[in-house]
PDB file of C-alpha atoms in Angstrom:
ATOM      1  CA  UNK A 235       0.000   0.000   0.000  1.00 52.00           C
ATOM      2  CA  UNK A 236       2.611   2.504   0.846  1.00 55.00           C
ATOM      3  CA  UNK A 237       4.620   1.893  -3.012  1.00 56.00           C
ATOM      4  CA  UNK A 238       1.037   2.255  -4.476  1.00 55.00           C
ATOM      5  CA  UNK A 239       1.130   5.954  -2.474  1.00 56.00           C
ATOM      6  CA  UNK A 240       4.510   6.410  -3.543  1.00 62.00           C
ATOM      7  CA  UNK A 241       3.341   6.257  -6.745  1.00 64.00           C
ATOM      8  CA  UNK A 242       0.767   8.468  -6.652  1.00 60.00           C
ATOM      9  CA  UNK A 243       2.852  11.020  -5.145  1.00 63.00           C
ATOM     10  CA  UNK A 244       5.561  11.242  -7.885  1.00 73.00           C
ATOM     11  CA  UNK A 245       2.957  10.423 -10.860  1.00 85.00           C
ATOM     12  CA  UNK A 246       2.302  14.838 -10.749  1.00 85.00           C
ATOM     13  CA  UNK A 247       6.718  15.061 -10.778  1.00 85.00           C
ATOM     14  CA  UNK A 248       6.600  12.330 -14.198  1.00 91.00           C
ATOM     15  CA  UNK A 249       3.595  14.601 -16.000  1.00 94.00           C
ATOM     16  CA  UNK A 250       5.233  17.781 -15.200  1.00 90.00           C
ATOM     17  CA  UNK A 251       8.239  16.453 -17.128  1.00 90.00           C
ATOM     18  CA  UNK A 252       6.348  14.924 -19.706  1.00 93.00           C
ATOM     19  CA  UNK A 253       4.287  18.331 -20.183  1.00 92.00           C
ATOM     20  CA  UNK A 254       7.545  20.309 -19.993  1.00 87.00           C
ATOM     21  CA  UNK A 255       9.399  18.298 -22.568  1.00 88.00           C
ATOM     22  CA  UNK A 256       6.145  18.595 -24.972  1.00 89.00           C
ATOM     23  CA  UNK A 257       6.692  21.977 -24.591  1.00 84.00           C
ATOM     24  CA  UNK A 258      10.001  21.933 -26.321  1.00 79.00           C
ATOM     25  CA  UNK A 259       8.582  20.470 -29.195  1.00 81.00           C
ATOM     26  CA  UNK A 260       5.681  22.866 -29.401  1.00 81.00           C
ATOM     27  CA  UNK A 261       7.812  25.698 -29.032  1.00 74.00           C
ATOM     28  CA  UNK A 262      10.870  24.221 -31.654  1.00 74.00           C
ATOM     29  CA  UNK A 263       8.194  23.872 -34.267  1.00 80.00           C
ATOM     30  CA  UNK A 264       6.238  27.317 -32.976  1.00 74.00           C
ATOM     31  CA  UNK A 265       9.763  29.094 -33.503  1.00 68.00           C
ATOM     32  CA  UNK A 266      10.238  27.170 -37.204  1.00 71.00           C
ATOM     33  CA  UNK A 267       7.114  28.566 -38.480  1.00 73.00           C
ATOM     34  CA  UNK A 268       7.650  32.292 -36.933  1.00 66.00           C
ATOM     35  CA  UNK A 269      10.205  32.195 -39.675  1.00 66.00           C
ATOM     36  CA  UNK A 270       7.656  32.678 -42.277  1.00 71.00           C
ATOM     37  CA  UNK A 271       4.756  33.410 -40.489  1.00 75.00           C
ATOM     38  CA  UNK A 272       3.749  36.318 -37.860  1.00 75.00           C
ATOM     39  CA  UNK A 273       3.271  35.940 -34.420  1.00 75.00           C
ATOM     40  CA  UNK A 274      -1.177  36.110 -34.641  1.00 83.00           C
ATOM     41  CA  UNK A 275      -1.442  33.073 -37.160  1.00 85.00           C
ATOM     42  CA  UNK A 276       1.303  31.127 -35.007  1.00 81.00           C
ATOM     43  CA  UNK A 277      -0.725  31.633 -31.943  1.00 85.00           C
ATOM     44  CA  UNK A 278      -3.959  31.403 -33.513  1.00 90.00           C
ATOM     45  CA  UNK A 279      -2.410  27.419 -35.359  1.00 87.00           C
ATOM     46  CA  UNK A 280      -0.977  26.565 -32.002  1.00 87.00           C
ATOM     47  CA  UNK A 281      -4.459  26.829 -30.332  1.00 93.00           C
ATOM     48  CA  UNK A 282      -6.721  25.582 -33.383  1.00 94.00           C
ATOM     49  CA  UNK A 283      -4.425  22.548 -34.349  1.00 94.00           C
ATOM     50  CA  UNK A 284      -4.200  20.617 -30.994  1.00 94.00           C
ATOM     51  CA  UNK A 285      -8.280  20.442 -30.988  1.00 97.00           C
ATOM     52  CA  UNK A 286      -8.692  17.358 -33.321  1.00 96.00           C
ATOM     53  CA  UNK A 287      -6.228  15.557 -31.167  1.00 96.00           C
ATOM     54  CA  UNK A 288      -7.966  16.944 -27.593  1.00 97.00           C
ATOM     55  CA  UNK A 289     -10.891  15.813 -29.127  1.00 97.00           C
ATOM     56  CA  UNK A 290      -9.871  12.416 -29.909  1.00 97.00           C
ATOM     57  CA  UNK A 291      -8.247  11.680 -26.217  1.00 97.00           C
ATOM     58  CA  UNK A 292     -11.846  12.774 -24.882  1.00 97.00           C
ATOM     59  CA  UNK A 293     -13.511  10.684 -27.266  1.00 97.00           C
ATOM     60  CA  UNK A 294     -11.679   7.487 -26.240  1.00 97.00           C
ATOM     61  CA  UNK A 295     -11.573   8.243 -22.352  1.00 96.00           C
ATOM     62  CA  UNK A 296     -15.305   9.253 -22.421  1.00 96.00           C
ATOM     63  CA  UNK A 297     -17.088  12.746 -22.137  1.00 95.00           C
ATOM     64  CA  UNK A 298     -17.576  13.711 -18.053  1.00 96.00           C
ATOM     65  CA  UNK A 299     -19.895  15.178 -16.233  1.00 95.00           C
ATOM     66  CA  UNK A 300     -19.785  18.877 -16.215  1.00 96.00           C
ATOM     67  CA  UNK A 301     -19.641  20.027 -12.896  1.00 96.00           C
ATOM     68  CA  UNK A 302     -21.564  23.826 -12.446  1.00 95.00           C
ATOM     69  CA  UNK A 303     -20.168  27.175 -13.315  1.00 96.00           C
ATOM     70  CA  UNK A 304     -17.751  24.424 -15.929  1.00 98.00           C
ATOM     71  CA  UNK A 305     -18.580  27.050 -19.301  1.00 98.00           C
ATOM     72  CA  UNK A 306     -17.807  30.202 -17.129  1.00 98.00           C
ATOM     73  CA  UNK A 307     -14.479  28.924 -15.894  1.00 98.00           C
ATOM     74  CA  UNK A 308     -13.522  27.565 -19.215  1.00 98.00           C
ATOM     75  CA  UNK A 309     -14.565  30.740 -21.421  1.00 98.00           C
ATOM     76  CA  UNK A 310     -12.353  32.728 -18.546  1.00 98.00           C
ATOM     77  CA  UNK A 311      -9.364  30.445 -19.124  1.00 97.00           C
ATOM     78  CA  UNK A 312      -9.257  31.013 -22.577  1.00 97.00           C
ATOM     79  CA  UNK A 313      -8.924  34.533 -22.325  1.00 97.00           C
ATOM     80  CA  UNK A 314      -6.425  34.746 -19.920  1.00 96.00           C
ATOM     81  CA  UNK A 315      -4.761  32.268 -21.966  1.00 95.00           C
ATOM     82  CA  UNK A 316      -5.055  34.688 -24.843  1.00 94.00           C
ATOM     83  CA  UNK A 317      -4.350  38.205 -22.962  1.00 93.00           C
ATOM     84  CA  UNK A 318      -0.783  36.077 -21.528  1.00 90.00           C
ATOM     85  CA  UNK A 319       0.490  34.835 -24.625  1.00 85.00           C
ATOM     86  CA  UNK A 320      -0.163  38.186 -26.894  1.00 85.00           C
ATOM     87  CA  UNK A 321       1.786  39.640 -24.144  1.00 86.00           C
ATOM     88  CA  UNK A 322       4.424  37.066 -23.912  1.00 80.00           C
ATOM     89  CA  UNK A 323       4.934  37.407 -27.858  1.00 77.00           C
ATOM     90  CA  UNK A 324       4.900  41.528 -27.562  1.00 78.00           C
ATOM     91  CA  UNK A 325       7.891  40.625 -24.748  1.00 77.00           C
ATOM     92  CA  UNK A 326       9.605  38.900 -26.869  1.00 70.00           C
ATOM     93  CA  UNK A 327       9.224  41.836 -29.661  1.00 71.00           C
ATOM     94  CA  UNK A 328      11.005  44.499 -28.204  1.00 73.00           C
ATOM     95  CA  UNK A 329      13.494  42.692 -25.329  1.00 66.00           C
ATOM     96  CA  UNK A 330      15.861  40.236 -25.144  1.00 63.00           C
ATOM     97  CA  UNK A 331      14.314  36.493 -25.269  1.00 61.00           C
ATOM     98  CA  UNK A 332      16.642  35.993 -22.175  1.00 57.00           C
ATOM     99  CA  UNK A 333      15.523  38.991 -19.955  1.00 59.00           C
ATOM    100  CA  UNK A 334      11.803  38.327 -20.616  1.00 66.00           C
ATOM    101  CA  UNK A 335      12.223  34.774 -19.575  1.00 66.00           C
ATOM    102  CA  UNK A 336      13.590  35.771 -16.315  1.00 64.00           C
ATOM    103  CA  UNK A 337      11.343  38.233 -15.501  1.00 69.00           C
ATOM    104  CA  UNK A 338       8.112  35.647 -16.759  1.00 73.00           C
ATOM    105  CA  UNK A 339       9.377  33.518 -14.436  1.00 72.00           C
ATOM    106  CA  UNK A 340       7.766  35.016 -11.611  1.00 74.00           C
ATOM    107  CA  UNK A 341       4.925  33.598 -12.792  1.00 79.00           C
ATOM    108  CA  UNK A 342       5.761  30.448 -10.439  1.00 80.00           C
ATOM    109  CA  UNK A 343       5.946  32.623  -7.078  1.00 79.00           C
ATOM    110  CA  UNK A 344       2.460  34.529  -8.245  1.00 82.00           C
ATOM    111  CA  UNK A 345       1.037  31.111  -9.258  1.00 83.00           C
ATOM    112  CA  UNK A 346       1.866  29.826  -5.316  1.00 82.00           C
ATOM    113  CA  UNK A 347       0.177  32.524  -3.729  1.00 83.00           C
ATOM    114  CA  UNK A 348      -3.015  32.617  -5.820  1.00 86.00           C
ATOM    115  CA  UNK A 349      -3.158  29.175  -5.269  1.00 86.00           C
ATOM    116  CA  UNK A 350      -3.137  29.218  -2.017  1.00 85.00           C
ATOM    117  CA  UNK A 351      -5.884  31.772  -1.898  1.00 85.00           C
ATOM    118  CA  UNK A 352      -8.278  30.811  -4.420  1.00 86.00           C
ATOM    119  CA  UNK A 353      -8.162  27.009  -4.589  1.00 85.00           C
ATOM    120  CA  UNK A 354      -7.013  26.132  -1.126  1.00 85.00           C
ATOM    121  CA  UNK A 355      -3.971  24.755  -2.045  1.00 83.00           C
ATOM    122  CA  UNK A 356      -1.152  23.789   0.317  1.00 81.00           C
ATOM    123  CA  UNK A 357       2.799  24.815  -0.424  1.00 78.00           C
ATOM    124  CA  UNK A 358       4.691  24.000   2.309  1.00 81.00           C
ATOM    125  CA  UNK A 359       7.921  25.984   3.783  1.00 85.00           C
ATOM    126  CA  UNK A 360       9.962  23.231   1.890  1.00 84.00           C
ATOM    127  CA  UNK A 361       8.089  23.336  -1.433  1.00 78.00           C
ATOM    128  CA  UNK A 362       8.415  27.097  -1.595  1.00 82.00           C
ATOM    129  CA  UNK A 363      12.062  26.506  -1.198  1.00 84.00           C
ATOM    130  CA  UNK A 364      11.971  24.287  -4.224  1.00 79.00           C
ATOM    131  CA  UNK A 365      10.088  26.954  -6.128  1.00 77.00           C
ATOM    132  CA  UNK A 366      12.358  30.082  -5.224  1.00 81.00           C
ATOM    133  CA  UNK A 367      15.809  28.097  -5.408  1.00 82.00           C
ATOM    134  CA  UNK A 368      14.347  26.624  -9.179  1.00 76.00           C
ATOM    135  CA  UNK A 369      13.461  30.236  -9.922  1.00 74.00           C
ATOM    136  CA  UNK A 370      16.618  31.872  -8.961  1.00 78.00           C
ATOM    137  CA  UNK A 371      18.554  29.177 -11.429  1.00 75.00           C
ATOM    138  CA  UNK A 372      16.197  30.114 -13.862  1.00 70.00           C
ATOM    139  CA  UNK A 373      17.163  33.641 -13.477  1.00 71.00           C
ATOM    140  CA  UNK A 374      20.782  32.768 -13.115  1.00 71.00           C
ATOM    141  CA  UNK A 375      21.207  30.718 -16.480  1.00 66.00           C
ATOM    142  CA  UNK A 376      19.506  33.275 -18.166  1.00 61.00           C
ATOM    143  CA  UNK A 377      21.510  36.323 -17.029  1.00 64.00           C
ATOM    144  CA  UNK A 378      24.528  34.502 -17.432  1.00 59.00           C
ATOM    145  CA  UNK A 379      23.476  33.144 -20.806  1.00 57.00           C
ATOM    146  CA  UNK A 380      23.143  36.265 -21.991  1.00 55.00           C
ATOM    147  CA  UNK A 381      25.887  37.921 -20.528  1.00 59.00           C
ATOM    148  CA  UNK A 382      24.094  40.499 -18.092  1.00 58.00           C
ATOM    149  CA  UNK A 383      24.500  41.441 -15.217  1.00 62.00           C
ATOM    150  CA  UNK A 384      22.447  39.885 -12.040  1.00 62.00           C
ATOM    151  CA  UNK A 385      20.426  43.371 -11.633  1.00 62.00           C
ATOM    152  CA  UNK A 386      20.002  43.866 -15.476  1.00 60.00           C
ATOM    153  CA  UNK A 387      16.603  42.311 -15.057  1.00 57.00           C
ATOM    154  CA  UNK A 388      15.193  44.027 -12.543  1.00 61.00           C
ATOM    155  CA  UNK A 389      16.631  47.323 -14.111  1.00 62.00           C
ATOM    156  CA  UNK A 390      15.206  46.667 -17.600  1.00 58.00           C
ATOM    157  CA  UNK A 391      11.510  47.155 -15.750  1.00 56.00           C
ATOM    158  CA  UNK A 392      12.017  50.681 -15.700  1.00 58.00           C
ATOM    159  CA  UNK A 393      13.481  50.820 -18.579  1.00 66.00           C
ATOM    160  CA  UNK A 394      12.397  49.215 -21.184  1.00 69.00           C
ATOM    161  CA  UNK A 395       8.687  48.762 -22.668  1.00 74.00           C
ATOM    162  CA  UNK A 396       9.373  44.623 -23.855  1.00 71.00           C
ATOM    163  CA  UNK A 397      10.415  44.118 -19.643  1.00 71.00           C
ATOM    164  CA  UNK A 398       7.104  45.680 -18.072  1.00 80.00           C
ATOM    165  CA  UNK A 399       5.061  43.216 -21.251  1.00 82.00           C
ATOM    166  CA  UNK A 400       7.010  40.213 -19.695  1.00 78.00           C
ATOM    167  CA  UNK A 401       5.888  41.078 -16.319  1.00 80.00           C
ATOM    168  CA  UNK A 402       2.253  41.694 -17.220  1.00 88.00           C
ATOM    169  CA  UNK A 403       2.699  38.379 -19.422  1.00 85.00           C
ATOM    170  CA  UNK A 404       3.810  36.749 -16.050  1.00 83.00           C
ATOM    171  CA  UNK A 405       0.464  38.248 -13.985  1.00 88.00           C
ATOM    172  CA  UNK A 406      -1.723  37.240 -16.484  1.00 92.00           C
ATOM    173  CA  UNK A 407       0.062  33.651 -16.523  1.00 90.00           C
ATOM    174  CA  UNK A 408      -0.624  33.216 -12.989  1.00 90.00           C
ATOM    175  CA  UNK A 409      -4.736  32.791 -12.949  1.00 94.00           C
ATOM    176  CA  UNK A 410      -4.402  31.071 -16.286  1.00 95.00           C
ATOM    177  CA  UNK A 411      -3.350  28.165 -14.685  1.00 95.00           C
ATOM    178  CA  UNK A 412      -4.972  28.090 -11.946  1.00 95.00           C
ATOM    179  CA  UNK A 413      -7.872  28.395 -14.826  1.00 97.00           C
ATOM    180  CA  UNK A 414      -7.098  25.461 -16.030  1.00 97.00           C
ATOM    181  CA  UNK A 415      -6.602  23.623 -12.981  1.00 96.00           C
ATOM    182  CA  UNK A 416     -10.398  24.528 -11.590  1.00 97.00           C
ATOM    183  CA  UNK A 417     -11.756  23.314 -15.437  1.00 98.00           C
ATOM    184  CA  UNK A 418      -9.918  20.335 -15.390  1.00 97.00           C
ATOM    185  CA  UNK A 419     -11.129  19.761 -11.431  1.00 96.00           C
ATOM    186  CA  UNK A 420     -14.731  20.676 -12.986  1.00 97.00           C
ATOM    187  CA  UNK A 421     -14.575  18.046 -16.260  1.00 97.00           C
ATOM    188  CA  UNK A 422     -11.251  16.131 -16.551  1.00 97.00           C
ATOM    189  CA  UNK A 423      -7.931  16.917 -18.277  1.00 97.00           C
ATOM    190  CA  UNK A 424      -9.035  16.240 -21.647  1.00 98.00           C
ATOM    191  CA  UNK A 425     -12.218  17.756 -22.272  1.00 98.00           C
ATOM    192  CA  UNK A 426     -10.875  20.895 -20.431  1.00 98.00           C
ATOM    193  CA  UNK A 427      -8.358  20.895 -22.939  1.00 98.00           C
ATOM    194  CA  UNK A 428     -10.639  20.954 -25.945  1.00 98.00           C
ATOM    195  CA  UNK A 429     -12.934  23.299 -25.014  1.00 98.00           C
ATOM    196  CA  UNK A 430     -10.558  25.473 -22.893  1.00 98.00           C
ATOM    197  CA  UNK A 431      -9.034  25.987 -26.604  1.00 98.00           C
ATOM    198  CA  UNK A 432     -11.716  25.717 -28.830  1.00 98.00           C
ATOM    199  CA  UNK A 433     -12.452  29.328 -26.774  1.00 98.00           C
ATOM    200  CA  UNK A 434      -9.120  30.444 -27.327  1.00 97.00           C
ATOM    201  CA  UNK A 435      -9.159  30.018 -31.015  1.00 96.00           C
ATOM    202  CA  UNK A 436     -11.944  31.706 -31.506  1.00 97.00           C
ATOM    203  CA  UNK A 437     -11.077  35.049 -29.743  1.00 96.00           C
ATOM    204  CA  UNK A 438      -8.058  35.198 -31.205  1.00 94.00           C
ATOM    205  CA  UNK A 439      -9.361  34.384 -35.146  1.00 93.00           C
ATOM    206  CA  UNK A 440     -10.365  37.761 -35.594  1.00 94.00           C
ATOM    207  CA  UNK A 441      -6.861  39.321 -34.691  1.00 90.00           C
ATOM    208  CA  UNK A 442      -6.019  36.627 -37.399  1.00 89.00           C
ATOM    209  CA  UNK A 443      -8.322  38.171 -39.877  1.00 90.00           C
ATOM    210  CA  UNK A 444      -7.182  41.988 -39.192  1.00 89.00           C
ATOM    211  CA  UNK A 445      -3.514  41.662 -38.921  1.00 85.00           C
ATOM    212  CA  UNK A 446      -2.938  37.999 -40.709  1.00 81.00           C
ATOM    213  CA  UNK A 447      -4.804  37.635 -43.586  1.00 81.00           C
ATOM    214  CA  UNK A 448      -2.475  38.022 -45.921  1.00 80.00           C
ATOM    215  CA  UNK A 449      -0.951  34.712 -44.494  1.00 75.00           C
ATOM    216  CA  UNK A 450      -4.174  32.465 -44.393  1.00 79.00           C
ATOM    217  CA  UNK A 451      -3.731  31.049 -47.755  1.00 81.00           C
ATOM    218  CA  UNK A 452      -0.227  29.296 -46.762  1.00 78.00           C
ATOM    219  CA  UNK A 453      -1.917  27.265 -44.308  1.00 82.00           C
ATOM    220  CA  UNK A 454      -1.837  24.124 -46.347  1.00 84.00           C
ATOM    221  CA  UNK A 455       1.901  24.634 -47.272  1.00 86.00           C
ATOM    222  CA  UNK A 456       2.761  24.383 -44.075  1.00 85.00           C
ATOM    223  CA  UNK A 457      -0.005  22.016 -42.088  1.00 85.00           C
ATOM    224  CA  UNK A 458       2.330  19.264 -41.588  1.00 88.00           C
ATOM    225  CA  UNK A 459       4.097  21.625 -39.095  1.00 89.00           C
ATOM    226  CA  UNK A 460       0.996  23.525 -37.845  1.00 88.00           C
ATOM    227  CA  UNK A 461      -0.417  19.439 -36.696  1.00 92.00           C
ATOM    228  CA  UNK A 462       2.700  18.278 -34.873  1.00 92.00           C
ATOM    229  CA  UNK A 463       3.137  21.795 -33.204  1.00 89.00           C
ATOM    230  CA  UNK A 464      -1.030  20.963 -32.182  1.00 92.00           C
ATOM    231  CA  UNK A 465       0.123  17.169 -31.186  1.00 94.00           C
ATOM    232  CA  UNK A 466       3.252  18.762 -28.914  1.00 92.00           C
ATOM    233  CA  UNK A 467       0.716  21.397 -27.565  1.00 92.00           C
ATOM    234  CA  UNK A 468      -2.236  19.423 -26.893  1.00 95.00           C
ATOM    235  CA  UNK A 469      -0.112  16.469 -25.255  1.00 96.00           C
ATOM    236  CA  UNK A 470       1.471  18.916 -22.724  1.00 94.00           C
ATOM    237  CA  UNK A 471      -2.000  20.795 -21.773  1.00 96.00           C
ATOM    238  CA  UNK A 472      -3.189  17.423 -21.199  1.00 97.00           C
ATOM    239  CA  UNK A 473      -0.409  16.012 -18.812  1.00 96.00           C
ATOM    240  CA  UNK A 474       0.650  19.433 -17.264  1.00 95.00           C
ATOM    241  CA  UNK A 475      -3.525  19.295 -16.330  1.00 96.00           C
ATOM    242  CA  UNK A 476      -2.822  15.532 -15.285  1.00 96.00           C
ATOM    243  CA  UNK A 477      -0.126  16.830 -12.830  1.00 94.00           C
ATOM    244  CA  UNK A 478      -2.356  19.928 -11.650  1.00 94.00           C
ATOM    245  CA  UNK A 479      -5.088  17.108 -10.426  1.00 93.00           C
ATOM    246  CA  UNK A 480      -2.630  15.802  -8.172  1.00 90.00           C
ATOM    247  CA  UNK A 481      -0.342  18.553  -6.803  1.00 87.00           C
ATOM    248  CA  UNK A 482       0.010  22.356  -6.436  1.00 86.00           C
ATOM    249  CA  UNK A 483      -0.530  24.042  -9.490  1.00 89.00           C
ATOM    250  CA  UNK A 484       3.062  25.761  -8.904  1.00 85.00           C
ATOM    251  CA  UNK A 485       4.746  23.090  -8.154  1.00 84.00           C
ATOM    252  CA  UNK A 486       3.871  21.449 -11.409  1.00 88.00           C
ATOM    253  CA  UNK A 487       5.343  24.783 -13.003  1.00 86.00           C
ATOM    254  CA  UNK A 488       8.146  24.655 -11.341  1.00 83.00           C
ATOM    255  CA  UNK A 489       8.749  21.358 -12.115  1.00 84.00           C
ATOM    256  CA  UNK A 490       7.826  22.240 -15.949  1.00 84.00           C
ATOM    257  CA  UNK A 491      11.334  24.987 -15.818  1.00 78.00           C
ATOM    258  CA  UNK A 492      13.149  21.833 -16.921  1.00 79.00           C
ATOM    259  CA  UNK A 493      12.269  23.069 -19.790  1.00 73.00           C
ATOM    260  CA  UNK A 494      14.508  25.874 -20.399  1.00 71.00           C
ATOM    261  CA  UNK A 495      17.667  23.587 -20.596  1.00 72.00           C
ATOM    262  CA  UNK A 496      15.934  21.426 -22.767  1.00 70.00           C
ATOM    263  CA  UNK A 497      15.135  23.878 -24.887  1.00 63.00           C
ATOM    264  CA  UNK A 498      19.231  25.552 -24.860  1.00 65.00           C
ATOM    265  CA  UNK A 499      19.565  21.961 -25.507  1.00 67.00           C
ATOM    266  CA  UNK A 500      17.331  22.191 -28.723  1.00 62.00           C
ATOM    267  CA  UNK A 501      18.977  25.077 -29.833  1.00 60.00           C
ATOM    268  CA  UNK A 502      22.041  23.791 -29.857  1.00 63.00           C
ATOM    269  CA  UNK A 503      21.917  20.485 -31.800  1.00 65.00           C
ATOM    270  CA  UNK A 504      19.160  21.711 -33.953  1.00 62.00           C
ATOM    271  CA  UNK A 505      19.129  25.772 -34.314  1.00 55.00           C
ATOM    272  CA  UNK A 506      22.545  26.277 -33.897  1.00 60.00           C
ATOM    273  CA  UNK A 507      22.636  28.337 -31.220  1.00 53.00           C
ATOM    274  CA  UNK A 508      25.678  27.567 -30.008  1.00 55.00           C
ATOM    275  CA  UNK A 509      25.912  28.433 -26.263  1.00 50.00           C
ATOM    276  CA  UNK A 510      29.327  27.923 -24.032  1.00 52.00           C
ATOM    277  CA  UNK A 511      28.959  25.067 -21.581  1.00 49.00           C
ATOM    278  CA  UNK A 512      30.541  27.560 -18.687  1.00 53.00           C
ATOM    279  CA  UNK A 513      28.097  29.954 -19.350  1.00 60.00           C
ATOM    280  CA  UNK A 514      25.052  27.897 -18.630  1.00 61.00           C
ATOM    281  CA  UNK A 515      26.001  25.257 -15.905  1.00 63.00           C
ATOM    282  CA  UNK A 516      26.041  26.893 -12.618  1.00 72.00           C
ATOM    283  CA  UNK A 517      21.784  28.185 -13.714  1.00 69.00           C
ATOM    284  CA  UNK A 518      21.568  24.488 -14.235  1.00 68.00           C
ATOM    285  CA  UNK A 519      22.762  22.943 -11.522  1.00 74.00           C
ATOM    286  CA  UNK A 520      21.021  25.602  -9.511  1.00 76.00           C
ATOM    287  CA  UNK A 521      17.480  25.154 -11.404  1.00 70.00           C
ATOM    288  CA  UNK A 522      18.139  21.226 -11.089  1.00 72.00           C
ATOM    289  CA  UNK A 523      18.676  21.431  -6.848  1.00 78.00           C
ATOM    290  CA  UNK A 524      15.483  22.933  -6.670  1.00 74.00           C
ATOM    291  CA  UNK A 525      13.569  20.316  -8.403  1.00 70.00           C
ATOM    292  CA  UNK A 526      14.958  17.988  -6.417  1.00 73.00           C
ATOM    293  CA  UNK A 527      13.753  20.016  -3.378  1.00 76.00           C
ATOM    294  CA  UNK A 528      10.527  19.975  -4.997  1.00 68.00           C
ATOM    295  CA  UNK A 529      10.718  16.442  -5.295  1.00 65.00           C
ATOM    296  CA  UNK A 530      11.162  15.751  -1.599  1.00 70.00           C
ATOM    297  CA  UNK A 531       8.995  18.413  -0.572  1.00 68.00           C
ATOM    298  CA  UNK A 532       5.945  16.557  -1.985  1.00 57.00           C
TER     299      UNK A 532
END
């Protein structure tokens, strides 16, 4: 009986790292097609193509019962989901990828303290550890990466437009998930999923139509890419809500920060964006000690 718990404890830890390494894929293909395309249709592809696969894992596992207020919620998660990323990709306009990152990080700490408030959840003095000491790796590796200074950060919010974006990105990140987490408590993981971005699509079509429409008719050229970038993004909704059933919500996306080294990682062997190995390690090692906090935490 107490393996069988065991199990169920670390089963959140083994989504988290399955939803975080779907993420690299979503994002490597996401970044492939921003080549050609602008930032509206990628969103707008990244949010319409995972549907026919959310809708097939809901098919096979069975529709649930919707529990009350389920439409509300889900309608509200999408745009959050929406305002956050439009926000994110704005960040990502006019800063540095590596400075936004940091800064959208906080995310994580927000994401603890609304969920301790709004859905009851528990973070103990340990797990916050986890969280803050993954964070500050996360904020290490990318400083570092980038060749900044530790302060530069915290500097660039006064200064520059792109920094505040990444920090209203990181707000409005916060009660997404915890959006997602109450609509996948209120249906399951997979039919919150599909509708939570069947939503999202919609509301952001229209942008599509006013600033993208000059783009729509390449949609067949490339919808090889456009359906594996909606596999990668509908397999990682659906497992990082799989881990938010079972644990925090921010320690799931804390756990999920393994991403960023996966995704150097990417970058190297396929983008080549060649990073030096001394630059990057000590972030690392630092973002890997706090998972394993994490991990003992829960």
């Amino acid at each position: 009986m107490c393996g069988i718990n065991r199990v169920r404890i670390f089963m959140w830890w083994l989504f988290s790292i399955a939803s975080a390494l779907c993420q690299v894929g979503r994002n490597s293909v996401m970044k492939n097609l921003g080549h050609s395309l602008d930032e509206y249709i990628s969103v707008w592809g990244r949010f319409f193509f995972l549907l026919p696969l959310a809708l097939a894992a809901s098919w096979l596992v069975g529709f649930p019962r919707l529990e009350p207020g389920y439409w509300a919620y889900s309608f509200l998660a999408a745009l959050s989901q929406v305002v956050s990323t439009l926000l994110l990709s704005k960040a990502f306009k006019h800063g540095e990828i590596s400075v936004v990152v940091a800064i959208w990080k906080l995310q994580v700490v927000l994401l603890a303290v609304l969920g301790v408030l709004f859905l009851h959840e528990t973070i103990t003095f340990m797990g916050m550890a986890g969280i803050l000491v993954s964070l500050f790796g996360v904020y290490l590796l990318n400083v570092q990466r980038a060749h900044l200074s530790p302060a530069e950060p915290i500097l660039s919010l006064i200064r520059e437009k792109g920094m505040r974006y990444a920090l209203l990105a990181a707000v409005t990140l916060a009660p997404t998930v915890l959006l997602f987490k109450k609509t996948a408590q209120l249906s399951d993981a997979y039919f919150s999923t599909l509708t939570n971005y069947a939503f999202a699509s919609l509301l952001t079509f229209p942008l599509v139509l006013r600033n993208s429409s000059r783009h729509l008719h390449l949609l067949p050229r490339y919808s090889g890419r456009f359906l594996a970038m909606g596999c990668f993004a509908a397999t990682s909704t659906i497992l990082g809500n799989l881990g938010y059933l079972r644990s925090a919500a921010a320690y799931v996306e804390a756990v999920k920060q393994i991403e960023i080294p996966a995704t150097l990682a990417v970058g190297v062997l396929f983008f080549n964006e060649r990073e030096r190995v001394q630059a990057i390690w000590p972030g690392c090692v630092i973002l890997m000690l706090g998972l394993l906090i994490l991990i003992l935490a829960a």
